[in-house]
PDB file of C-alpha atoms in Angstrom:
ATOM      1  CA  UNK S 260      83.413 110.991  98.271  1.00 79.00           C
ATOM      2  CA  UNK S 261      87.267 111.860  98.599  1.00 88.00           C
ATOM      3  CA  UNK S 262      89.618 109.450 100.284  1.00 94.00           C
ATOM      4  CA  UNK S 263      93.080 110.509 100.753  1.00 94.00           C
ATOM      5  CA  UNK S 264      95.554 107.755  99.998  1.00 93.00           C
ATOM      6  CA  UNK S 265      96.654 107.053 103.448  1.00 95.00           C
ATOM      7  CA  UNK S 266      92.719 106.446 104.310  1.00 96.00           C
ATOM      8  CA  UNK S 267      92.385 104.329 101.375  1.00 95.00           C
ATOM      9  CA  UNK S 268      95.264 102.243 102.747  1.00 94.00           C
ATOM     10  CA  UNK S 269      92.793 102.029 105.814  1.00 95.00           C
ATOM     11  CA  UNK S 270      89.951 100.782 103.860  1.00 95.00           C
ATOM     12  CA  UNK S 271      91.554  98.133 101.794  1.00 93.00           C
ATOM     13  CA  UNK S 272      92.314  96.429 105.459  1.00 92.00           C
ATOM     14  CA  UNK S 273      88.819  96.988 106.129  1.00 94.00           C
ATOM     15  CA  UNK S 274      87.394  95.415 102.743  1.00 93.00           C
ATOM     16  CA  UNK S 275      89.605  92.876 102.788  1.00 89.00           C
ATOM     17  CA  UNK S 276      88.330  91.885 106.219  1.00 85.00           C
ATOM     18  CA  UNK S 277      84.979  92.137 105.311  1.00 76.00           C
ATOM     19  CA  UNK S 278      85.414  88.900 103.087  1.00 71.00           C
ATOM     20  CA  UNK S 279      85.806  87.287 106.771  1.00 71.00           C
ATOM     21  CA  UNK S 280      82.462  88.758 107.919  1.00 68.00           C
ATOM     22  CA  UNK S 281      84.782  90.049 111.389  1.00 77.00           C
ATOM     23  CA  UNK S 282      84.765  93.874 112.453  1.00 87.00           C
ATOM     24  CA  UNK S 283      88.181  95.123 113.166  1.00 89.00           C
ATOM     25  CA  UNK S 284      89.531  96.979 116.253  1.00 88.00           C
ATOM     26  CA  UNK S 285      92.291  99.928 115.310  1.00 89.00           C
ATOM     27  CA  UNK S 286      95.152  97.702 116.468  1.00 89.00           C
ATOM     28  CA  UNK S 287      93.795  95.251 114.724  1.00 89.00           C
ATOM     29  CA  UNK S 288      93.947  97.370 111.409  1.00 91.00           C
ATOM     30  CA  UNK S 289      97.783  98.746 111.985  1.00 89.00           C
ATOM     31  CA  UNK S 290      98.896  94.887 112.124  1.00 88.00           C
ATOM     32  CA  UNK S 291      97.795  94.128 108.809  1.00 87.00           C
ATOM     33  CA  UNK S 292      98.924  97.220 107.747  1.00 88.00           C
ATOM     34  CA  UNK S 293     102.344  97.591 105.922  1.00 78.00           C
ATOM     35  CA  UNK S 294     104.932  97.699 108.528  1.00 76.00           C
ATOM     36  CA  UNK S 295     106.629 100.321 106.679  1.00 74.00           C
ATOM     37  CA  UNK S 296     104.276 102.541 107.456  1.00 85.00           C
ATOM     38  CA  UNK S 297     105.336 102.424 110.849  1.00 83.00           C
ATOM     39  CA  UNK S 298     101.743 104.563 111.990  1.00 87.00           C
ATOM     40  CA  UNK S 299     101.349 105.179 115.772  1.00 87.00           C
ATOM     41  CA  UNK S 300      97.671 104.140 116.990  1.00 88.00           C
ATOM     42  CA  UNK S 301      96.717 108.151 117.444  1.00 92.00           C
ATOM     43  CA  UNK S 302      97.580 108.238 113.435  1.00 93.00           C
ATOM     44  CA  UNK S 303      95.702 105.033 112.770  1.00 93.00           C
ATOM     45  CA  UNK S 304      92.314 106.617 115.016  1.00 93.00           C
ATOM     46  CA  UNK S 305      92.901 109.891 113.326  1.00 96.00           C
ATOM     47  CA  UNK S 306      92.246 108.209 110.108  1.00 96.00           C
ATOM     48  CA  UNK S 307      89.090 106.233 111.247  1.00 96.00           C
ATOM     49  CA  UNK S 308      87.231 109.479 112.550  1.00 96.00           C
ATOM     50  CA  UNK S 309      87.709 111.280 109.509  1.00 97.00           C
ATOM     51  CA  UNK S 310      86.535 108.052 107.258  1.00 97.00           C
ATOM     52  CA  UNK S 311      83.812 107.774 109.911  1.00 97.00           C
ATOM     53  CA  UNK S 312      82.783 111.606 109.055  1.00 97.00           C
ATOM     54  CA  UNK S 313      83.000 110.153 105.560  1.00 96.00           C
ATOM     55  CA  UNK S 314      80.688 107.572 106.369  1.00 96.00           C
ATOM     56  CA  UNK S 315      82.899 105.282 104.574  1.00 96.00           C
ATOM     57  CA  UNK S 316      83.260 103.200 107.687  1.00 96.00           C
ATOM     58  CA  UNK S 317      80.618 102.243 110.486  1.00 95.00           C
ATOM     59  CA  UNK S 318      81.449 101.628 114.135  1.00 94.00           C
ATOM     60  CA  UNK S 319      80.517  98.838 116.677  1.00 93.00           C
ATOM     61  CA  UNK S 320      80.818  99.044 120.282  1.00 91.00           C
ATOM     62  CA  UNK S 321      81.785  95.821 122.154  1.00 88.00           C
ATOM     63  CA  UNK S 322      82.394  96.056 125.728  1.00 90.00           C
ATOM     64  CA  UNK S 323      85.312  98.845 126.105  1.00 90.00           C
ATOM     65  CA  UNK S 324      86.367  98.150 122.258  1.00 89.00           C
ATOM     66  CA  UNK S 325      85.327 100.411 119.635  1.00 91.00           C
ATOM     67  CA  UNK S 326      85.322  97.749 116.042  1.00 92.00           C
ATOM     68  CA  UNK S 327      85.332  99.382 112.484  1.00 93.00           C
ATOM     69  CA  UNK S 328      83.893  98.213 109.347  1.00 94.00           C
ATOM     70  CA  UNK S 329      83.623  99.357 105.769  1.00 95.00           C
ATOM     71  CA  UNK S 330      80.182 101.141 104.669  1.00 95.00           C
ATOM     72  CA  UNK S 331      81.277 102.153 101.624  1.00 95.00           C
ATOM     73  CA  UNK S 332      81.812  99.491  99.214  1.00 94.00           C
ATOM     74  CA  UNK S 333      84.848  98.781  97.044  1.00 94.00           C
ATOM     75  CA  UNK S 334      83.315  98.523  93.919  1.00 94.00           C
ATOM     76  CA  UNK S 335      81.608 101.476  94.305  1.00 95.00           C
ATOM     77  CA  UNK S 336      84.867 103.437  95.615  1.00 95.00           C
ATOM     78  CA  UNK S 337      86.779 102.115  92.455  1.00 95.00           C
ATOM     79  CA  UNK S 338      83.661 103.598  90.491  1.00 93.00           C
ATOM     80  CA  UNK S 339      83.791 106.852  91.662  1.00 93.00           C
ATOM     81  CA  UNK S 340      87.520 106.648  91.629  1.00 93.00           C
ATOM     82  CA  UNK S 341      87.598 105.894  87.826  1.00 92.00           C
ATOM     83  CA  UNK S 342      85.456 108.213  86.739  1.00 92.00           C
ATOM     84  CA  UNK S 343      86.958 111.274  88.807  1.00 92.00           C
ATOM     85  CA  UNK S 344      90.297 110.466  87.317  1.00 92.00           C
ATOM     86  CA  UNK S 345      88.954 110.301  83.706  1.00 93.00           C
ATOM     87  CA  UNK S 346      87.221 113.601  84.219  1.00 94.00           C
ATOM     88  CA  UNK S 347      90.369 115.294  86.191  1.00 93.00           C
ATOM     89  CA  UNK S 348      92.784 114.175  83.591  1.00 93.00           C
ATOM     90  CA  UNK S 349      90.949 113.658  80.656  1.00 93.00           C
ATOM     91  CA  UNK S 350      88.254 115.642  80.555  1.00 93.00           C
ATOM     92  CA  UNK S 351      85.681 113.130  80.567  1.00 91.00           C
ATOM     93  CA  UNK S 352      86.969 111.684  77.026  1.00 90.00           C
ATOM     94  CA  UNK S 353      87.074 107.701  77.572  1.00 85.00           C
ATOM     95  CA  UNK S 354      88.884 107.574  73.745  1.00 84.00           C
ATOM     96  CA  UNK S 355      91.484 110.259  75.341  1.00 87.00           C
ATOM     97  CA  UNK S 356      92.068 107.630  78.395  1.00 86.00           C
ATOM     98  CA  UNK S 357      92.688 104.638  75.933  1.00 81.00           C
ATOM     99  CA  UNK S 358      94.985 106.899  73.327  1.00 82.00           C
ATOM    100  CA  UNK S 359      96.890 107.132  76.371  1.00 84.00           C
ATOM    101  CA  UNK S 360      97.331 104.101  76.898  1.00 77.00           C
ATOM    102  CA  UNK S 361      97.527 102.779  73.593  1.00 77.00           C
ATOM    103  CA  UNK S 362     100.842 103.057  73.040  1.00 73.00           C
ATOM    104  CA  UNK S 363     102.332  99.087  72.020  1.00 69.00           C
ATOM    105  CA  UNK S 364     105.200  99.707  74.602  1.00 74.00           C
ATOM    106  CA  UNK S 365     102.318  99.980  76.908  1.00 75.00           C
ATOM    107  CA  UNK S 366      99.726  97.083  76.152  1.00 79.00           C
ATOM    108  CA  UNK S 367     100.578  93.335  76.232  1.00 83.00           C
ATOM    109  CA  UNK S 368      99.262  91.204  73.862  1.00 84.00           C
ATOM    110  CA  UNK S 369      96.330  89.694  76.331  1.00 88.00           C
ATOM    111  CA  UNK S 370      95.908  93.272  76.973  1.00 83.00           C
ATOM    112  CA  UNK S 371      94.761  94.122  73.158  1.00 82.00           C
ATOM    113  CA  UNK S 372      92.828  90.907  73.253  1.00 89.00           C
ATOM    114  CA  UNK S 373      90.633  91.630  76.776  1.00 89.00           C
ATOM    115  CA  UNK S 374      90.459  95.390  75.201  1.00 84.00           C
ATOM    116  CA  UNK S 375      88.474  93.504  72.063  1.00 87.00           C
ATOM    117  CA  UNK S 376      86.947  91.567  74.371  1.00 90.00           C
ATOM    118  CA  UNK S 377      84.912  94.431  75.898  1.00 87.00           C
ATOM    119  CA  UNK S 378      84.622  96.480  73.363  1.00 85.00           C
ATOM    120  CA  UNK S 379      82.748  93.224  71.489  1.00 89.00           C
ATOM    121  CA  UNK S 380      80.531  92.988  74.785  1.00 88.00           C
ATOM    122  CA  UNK S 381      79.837  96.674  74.954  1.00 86.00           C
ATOM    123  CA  UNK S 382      78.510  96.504  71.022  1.00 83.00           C
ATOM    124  CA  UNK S 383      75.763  93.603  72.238  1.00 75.00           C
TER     125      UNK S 383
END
């Protein structure tokens, strides 16, 4: 599933909410959105139907309130996510990825050490 940026900006609000077990109404996703955004409700809506097409987000009717809440799961976004990317840019290649990043300017020290980390878990 594709989500553009300014829909994933939508669903963080969403899955961070979720943690709180509380469905959220569209005004109540444009305050905790960045106020730089500055997004009218109509963009906000617009949004929400098109993740709703998605089925990325569910909808609950209470009273004259329409409430939105994530279907989709984060982890499972950030999976998809991940492996689109590596594919897009790299081909696929998971070495090409890390050459890329391998650069020392690049990777702190913890980072080399959490790097060996995983790779020691991923040889068990």
């Amino acid at each position: 599933m594709r989500i553009s940026n300014s829909e994933k900006l939508l669903m963080d609000v969403l899955w961070n909410q979720a943690s709180q077990e509380s469905d959220l109404s569209a005004k109540a996703i444009i305050v905790h959105l960045d106020n730089e955004l500055d997004w009218h409700d109509r963009t906000v809506k617009t949004l929400l139907n098109r993740l709703l097409k998605k089925e990325a987000v569910g909808l609950t009717k209470q009273g004259r309130g329409y409430f939105y809440y994530p279907t989709l799961l984060e982890s499972d976004y950030v999976e998809a996510a991940t492996d689109n990317f590596i594919y897009r840019v790299f081909n696929g290649s998971i070495s090409s990825l890390l050459v890329a990043f391998s650069k020392p300017e690049k990777l702190s020290e913890q980072d080399l050490i959490d790097l060996k980390n995983l790779m020691n878990k991923i040889k068990k």
